[in-house]
Amino acid sequence: MEDVNKEERENYLENPEEYFQQVSSELSELRAKIKKEIASDTIVVAKDSNNPEWVKMQECVDTMANNSGLFQTPPTLLIHTPDSKTYISDDDMFNAIALTPEYIAIKEYSRDYFLGHLNQFKAVMAHEMGHLANGDQDIKNQIERNINPSNQKWEILADRMGAIIHGNPRDYAKYISEFMFYVSGKNETKPNHYSRTHLSTNGDARMLHKWADILEREGAMDKETGEIIDRKKAMEIFNRSKDLTTSLANIDSFSRR
Ligand SMILES: [Zn+2]
């Protein structure tokens, strides 16, 4: 297996402080680029737009952020116009991304899908907020991803955290799966396709329903409604699962080298 992180790891080990500075200035550059695009209207800040539907999308994010108690300030939802130069993804999947620790962005054509599928929108936002709550866009995690072999733990943990932030892990499992199957449905084999970083859509759906089962069994989630009833307990279960998932992912990626 080719070790794509070898060079990054060597740079890091040579001078960790300098490496930290480098990743940190990359983040500053990205922020500056986003601000410039907001000023020139190639990226739209949902809450500042005069479109009531976009404003409502931000309100959905605000409500989850406030209920979760995990965000000092709710993440800002950005909508990329086709003229935006800031990278999201080249593929034609509907997508949303946690860009920096404070921004979540969606593509303009994803926005049109999401407006007609608000349950799926809420679940996808919860997933991206899961990345942010886990600190995945922070410098420390960015470095960890750069220097270690890639593995699936980041997405698994974003989904588990996303289910808690969403507030109803059973609905989260249902709607995220619906969204994923819709996106991957164009190709029959795709629901079973997994990568070094992502579970297959089938695998993800199974994992998320099991995650809801665990939260339910341990008393963090109401059996009838699927709502989180004990957030403190849900976070304790998450933190326990985090340590185990991290260990397993590390064993997995190192043994495959
Ligand atoms: Zn993700």
Short mmCIF file of C-alpha atoms and ligand atoms in Angstrom, two decimals:
data_model
loop_
_atom_site.label_atom_id
_atom_site.label_comp_id
_atom_site.label_asym_id
_atom_site.label_seq_id
_atom_site.Cartn_x
_atom_site.Cartn_y
_atom_site.Cartn_z
CA MET A 1 0.00 0.00 0.00
CA GLU A 2 1.40 3.36 -1.00
CA ASP A 3 2.00 5.59 1.97
CA VAL A 4 0.61 8.88 0.69
CA ASN A 5 1.23 10.60 4.01
CA LYS A 6 4.96 9.78 4.18
CA GLU A 7 6.18 13.15 2.96
CA GLU A 8 3.76 15.10 5.14
CA ARG A 9 4.75 13.02 8.14
CA GLU A 10 8.45 13.60 7.49
CA ASN A 11 7.87 17.35 7.20
CA TYR A 12 5.95 17.27 10.44
CA LEU A 13 8.56 15.23 12.32
CA GLU A 14 11.36 17.47 11.07
CA ASN A 15 9.82 20.59 12.56
CA PRO A 16 6.40 20.23 14.25
CA GLU A 17 6.14 23.93 15.07
CA GLU A 18 6.83 25.04 11.54
CA TYR A 19 4.34 22.45 10.26
CA PHE A 20 1.71 23.80 12.67
CA GLN A 21 2.36 27.32 11.36
CA GLN A 22 2.00 26.13 7.79
CA VAL A 23 -1.39 24.43 8.40
CA SER A 24 -2.52 27.43 10.39
CA SER A 25 -1.65 29.88 7.61
CA GLU A 26 -3.47 27.64 5.09
CA LEU A 27 -6.58 28.00 7.23
CA SER A 28 -6.15 31.80 7.36
CA GLU A 29 -5.75 31.91 3.60
CA LEU A 30 -8.95 29.90 3.13
CA ARG A 31 -10.84 32.28 5.44
CA ALA A 32 -9.53 35.30 3.51
CA LYS A 33 -10.55 33.71 0.23
CA ILE A 34 -14.08 33.02 1.52
CA LYS A 35 -14.45 36.61 2.80
CA LYS A 36 -13.37 37.94 -0.60
CA GLU A 37 -15.93 35.74 -2.35
CA ILE A 38 -18.66 36.88 0.05
CA ALA A 39 -17.78 40.50 -0.79
CA SER A 40 -18.04 39.77 -4.52
CA ASP A 41 -21.29 37.73 -4.13
CA THR A 42 -19.89 34.48 -5.57
CA ILE A 43 -20.58 33.00 -2.13
CA VAL A 44 -23.81 34.00 -0.37
CA VAL A 45 -24.24 34.09 3.42
CA ALA A 46 -27.65 32.40 3.84
CA LYS A 47 -28.75 34.50 6.83
CA ASP A 48 -27.82 37.81 5.15
CA SER A 49 -29.61 37.02 1.90
CA ASN A 50 -33.09 38.39 1.27
CA ASN A 51 -34.34 34.93 0.42
CA PRO A 52 -36.62 33.71 3.26
CA GLU A 53 -35.95 30.04 2.36
CA TRP A 54 -32.19 30.44 2.75
CA VAL A 55 -32.74 32.31 6.01
CA LYS A 56 -34.87 29.38 7.21
CA MET A 57 -32.01 26.99 6.37
CA GLN A 58 -29.71 28.95 8.70
CA GLU A 59 -32.41 28.89 11.40
CA CYS A 60 -32.45 25.09 11.18
CA VAL A 61 -28.67 25.08 11.84
CA ASP A 62 -29.08 27.62 14.69
CA THR A 63 -31.73 25.52 16.43
CA MET A 64 -29.61 22.36 16.37
CA ALA A 65 -26.50 24.28 17.49
CA ASN A 66 -28.33 25.88 20.42
CA ASN A 67 -30.07 22.67 21.53
CA SER A 68 -26.82 20.72 21.43
CA GLY A 69 -24.96 23.16 23.67
CA LEU A 70 -21.80 22.26 21.73
CA PHE A 71 -21.33 25.54 19.82
CA GLN A 72 -20.53 28.96 21.25
CA THR A 73 -21.76 30.45 17.98
CA PRO A 74 -23.81 28.45 15.45
CA PRO A 75 -21.88 27.70 12.24
CA THR A 76 -22.62 30.08 9.37
CA LEU A 77 -24.26 28.54 6.33
CA LEU A 78 -22.77 29.60 3.00
CA ILE A 79 -24.22 28.97 -0.44
CA HIS A 80 -21.73 28.66 -3.27
CA THR A 81 -22.82 30.04 -6.62
CA PRO A 82 -21.45 28.30 -9.74
CA ASP A 83 -18.96 31.20 -10.01
CA SER A 84 -17.35 30.43 -6.67
CA LYS A 85 -13.65 29.58 -6.91
CA THR A 86 -13.41 28.07 -3.44
CA TYR A 87 -13.09 24.34 -3.77
CA ILE A 88 -15.95 22.14 -2.59
CA SER A 89 -15.85 19.09 -4.81
CA ASP A 90 -15.67 18.34 -8.50
CA ASP A 91 -18.02 15.39 -8.49
CA ASP A 92 -21.71 15.73 -9.20
CA MET A 93 -22.81 14.43 -5.80
CA PHE A 94 -25.09 16.75 -3.93
CA ASN A 95 -22.83 18.02 -1.29
CA ALA A 96 -22.30 20.04 1.76
CA ILE A 97 -19.00 20.54 3.51
CA ALA A 98 -17.62 21.86 6.78
CA LEU A 99 -15.15 24.34 5.26
CA THR A 100 -13.54 25.95 8.29
CA PRO A 101 -14.35 25.71 12.03
CA GLU A 102 -17.12 28.32 11.55
CA TYR A 103 -18.49 27.76 8.03
CA ILE A 104 -20.66 25.08 6.43
CA ALA A 105 -21.11 25.43 2.68
CA ILE A 106 -23.51 23.94 0.17
CA LYS A 107 -23.52 24.13 -3.61
CA GLU A 108 -26.24 26.07 -5.35
CA TYR A 109 -27.68 23.01 -7.07
CA SER A 110 -27.64 21.04 -3.78
CA ARG A 111 -29.62 23.92 -2.30
CA ASP A 112 -32.45 23.30 -4.78
CA TYR A 113 -32.59 19.63 -3.78
CA PHE A 114 -32.46 20.50 -0.09
CA LEU A 115 -35.31 23.04 -0.35
CA GLY A 116 -37.56 20.21 -1.46
CA HIS A 117 -36.15 17.77 1.12
CA LEU A 118 -35.90 19.61 4.41
CA ASN A 119 -35.64 16.45 6.54
CA GLN A 120 -32.63 15.33 4.52
CA PHE A 121 -31.21 18.85 4.68
CA LYS A 122 -31.43 18.87 8.47
CA ALA A 123 -29.67 15.48 8.68
CA VAL A 124 -26.87 16.54 6.31
CA MET A 125 -26.36 19.76 8.29
CA ALA A 126 -26.21 17.70 11.51
CA HIS A 127 -23.50 15.55 9.91
CA GLU A 128 -21.39 18.59 8.93
CA MET A 129 -21.96 20.06 12.40
CA GLY A 130 -20.75 16.72 13.75
CA HIS A 131 -17.44 17.30 11.96
CA LEU A 132 -17.23 20.80 13.46
CA ALA A 133 -18.12 19.65 17.00
CA ASN A 134 -15.44 16.95 16.69
CA GLY A 135 -12.92 19.65 15.73
CA ASP A 136 -12.24 18.10 12.33
CA GLN A 137 -11.55 21.49 10.70
CA ASP A 138 -9.33 22.59 13.58
CA ILE A 139 -5.57 22.66 13.03
CA LYS A 140 -4.85 19.75 15.39
CA ASN A 141 -7.17 17.30 13.59
CA GLN A 142 -6.08 18.62 10.21
CA ILE A 143 -2.49 17.72 11.09
CA GLU A 144 -3.55 14.30 12.37
CA ARG A 145 -5.29 13.62 9.06
CA ASN A 146 -2.36 14.91 7.01
CA ILE A 147 0.29 12.76 8.66
CA ASN A 148 -1.55 9.47 9.27
CA PRO A 149 -2.85 6.90 6.80
CA SER A 150 -6.44 7.79 5.92
CA ASN A 151 -9.16 5.83 7.69
CA GLN A 152 -12.93 5.83 8.21
CA LYS A 153 -13.03 7.08 11.79
CA TRP A 154 -13.60 10.76 10.90
CA GLU A 155 -16.79 10.02 8.98
CA ILE A 156 -18.05 7.42 11.49
CA LEU A 157 -17.54 9.84 14.37
CA ALA A 158 -19.13 12.74 12.45
CA ASP A 159 -22.19 10.54 11.88
CA ARG A 160 -22.43 9.49 15.54
CA MET A 161 -22.00 13.07 16.72
CA GLY A 162 -24.37 14.24 13.98
CA ALA A 163 -27.08 11.89 15.29
CA ILE A 164 -26.79 13.51 18.74
CA ILE A 165 -26.75 17.07 17.37
CA HIS A 166 -29.79 16.27 15.20
CA GLY A 167 -31.67 15.37 18.39
CA ASN A 168 -33.41 12.29 16.99
CA PRO A 169 -30.86 9.56 16.13
CA ARG A 170 -33.57 7.33 14.60
CA ASP A 171 -34.69 10.08 12.19
CA TYR A 172 -31.07 10.99 11.53
CA ALA A 173 -30.30 7.39 10.49
CA LYS A 174 -33.37 7.33 8.28
CA TYR A 175 -32.86 10.65 6.49
CA ILE A 176 -29.08 10.49 6.09
CA SER A 177 -29.55 7.02 4.57
CA GLU A 178 -32.30 8.27 2.26
CA PHE A 179 -30.04 11.08 1.14
CA MET A 180 -27.06 8.75 0.60
CA PHE A 181 -29.11 6.18 -1.30
CA TYR A 182 -30.55 8.95 -3.45
CA VAL A 183 -27.08 10.30 -4.23
CA SER A 184 -25.56 6.88 -4.88
CA GLY A 185 -28.65 5.38 -6.49
CA LYS A 186 -27.54 6.21 -10.03
CA ASN A 187 -25.17 3.29 -9.93
CA GLU A 188 -26.29 -0.11 -8.62
CA THR A 189 -22.94 -1.04 -7.13
CA LYS A 190 -22.45 2.23 -5.31
CA PRO A 191 -24.45 1.42 -2.16
CA ASN A 192 -21.90 -1.33 -1.49
CA HIS A 193 -18.85 0.67 -2.46
CA TYR A 194 -16.61 1.76 0.40
CA SER A 195 -13.33 3.64 0.45
CA ARG A 196 -10.48 4.23 2.87
CA THR A 197 -12.35 7.23 4.24
CA HIS A 198 -16.06 6.38 3.80
CA LEU A 199 -18.29 3.47 4.74
CA SER A 200 -20.56 2.14 2.02
CA THR A 201 -24.08 3.58 2.04
CA ASN A 202 -25.41 0.20 3.21
CA GLY A 203 -22.74 -0.02 5.89
CA ASP A 204 -23.44 3.52 7.05
CA ALA A 205 -27.19 2.87 7.31
CA ARG A 206 -26.57 -0.28 9.41
CA MET A 207 -24.04 1.48 11.63
CA LEU A 208 -26.39 4.42 12.27
CA HIS A 209 -29.37 2.27 13.22
CA LYS A 210 -27.09 0.31 15.58
CA TRP A 211 -25.89 3.60 17.04
CA ALA A 212 -29.52 4.59 17.72
CA ASP A 213 -30.02 1.13 19.33
CA ILE A 214 -27.06 1.72 21.65
CA LEU A 215 -28.31 5.19 22.67
CA GLU A 216 -31.75 3.72 23.30
CA ARG A 217 -30.48 0.72 25.30
CA GLU A 218 -28.35 2.95 27.52
CA GLY A 219 -31.29 5.26 28.24
CA ALA A 220 -30.07 8.36 26.34
CA MET A 221 -32.86 8.11 23.73
CA ASP A 222 -36.62 7.64 24.04
CA LYS A 223 -37.74 4.32 22.64
CA GLU A 224 -41.06 5.55 21.24
CA THR A 225 -40.13 8.91 19.77
CA GLY A 226 -36.43 8.37 18.98
CA GLU A 227 -35.62 11.72 20.64
CA ILE A 228 -32.50 12.23 22.75
CA ILE A 229 -33.73 12.58 26.33
CA ASP A 230 -30.36 12.66 28.13
CA ARG A 231 -27.69 14.65 26.24
CA LYS A 232 -25.09 14.22 28.97
CA LYS A 233 -25.39 10.46 28.79
CA ALA A 234 -25.38 10.53 24.97
CA MET A 235 -22.06 12.45 25.07
CA GLU A 236 -20.59 9.95 27.56
CA ILE A 237 -21.51 7.08 25.22
CA PHE A 238 -20.06 9.03 22.28
CA ASN A 239 -16.76 9.62 24.09
CA ARG A 240 -16.46 5.94 24.99
CA SER A 241 -17.20 4.92 21.40
CA LYS A 242 -14.69 7.50 20.16
CA ASP A 243 -11.74 5.92 21.96
CA LEU A 244 -12.61 2.45 20.70
CA THR A 245 -13.24 3.61 17.12
CA THR A 246 -9.93 5.50 17.08
CA SER A 247 -8.01 2.42 18.28
CA LEU A 248 -9.72 0.16 15.75
CA ALA A 249 -9.18 2.60 12.88
CA ASN A 250 -5.49 2.87 13.76
CA ILE A 251 -4.99 -0.89 13.91
CA ASP A 252 -6.88 -1.22 10.64
CA SER A 253 -4.95 1.40 8.70
CA PHE A 254 -1.53 0.34 10.02
CA SER A 255 -2.10 -3.36 9.39
CA ARG A 256 -3.09 -2.58 5.78
CA ARG A 257 0.13 -0.77 4.94
ZN ZN B 1 -18.52 13.86 6.41
#
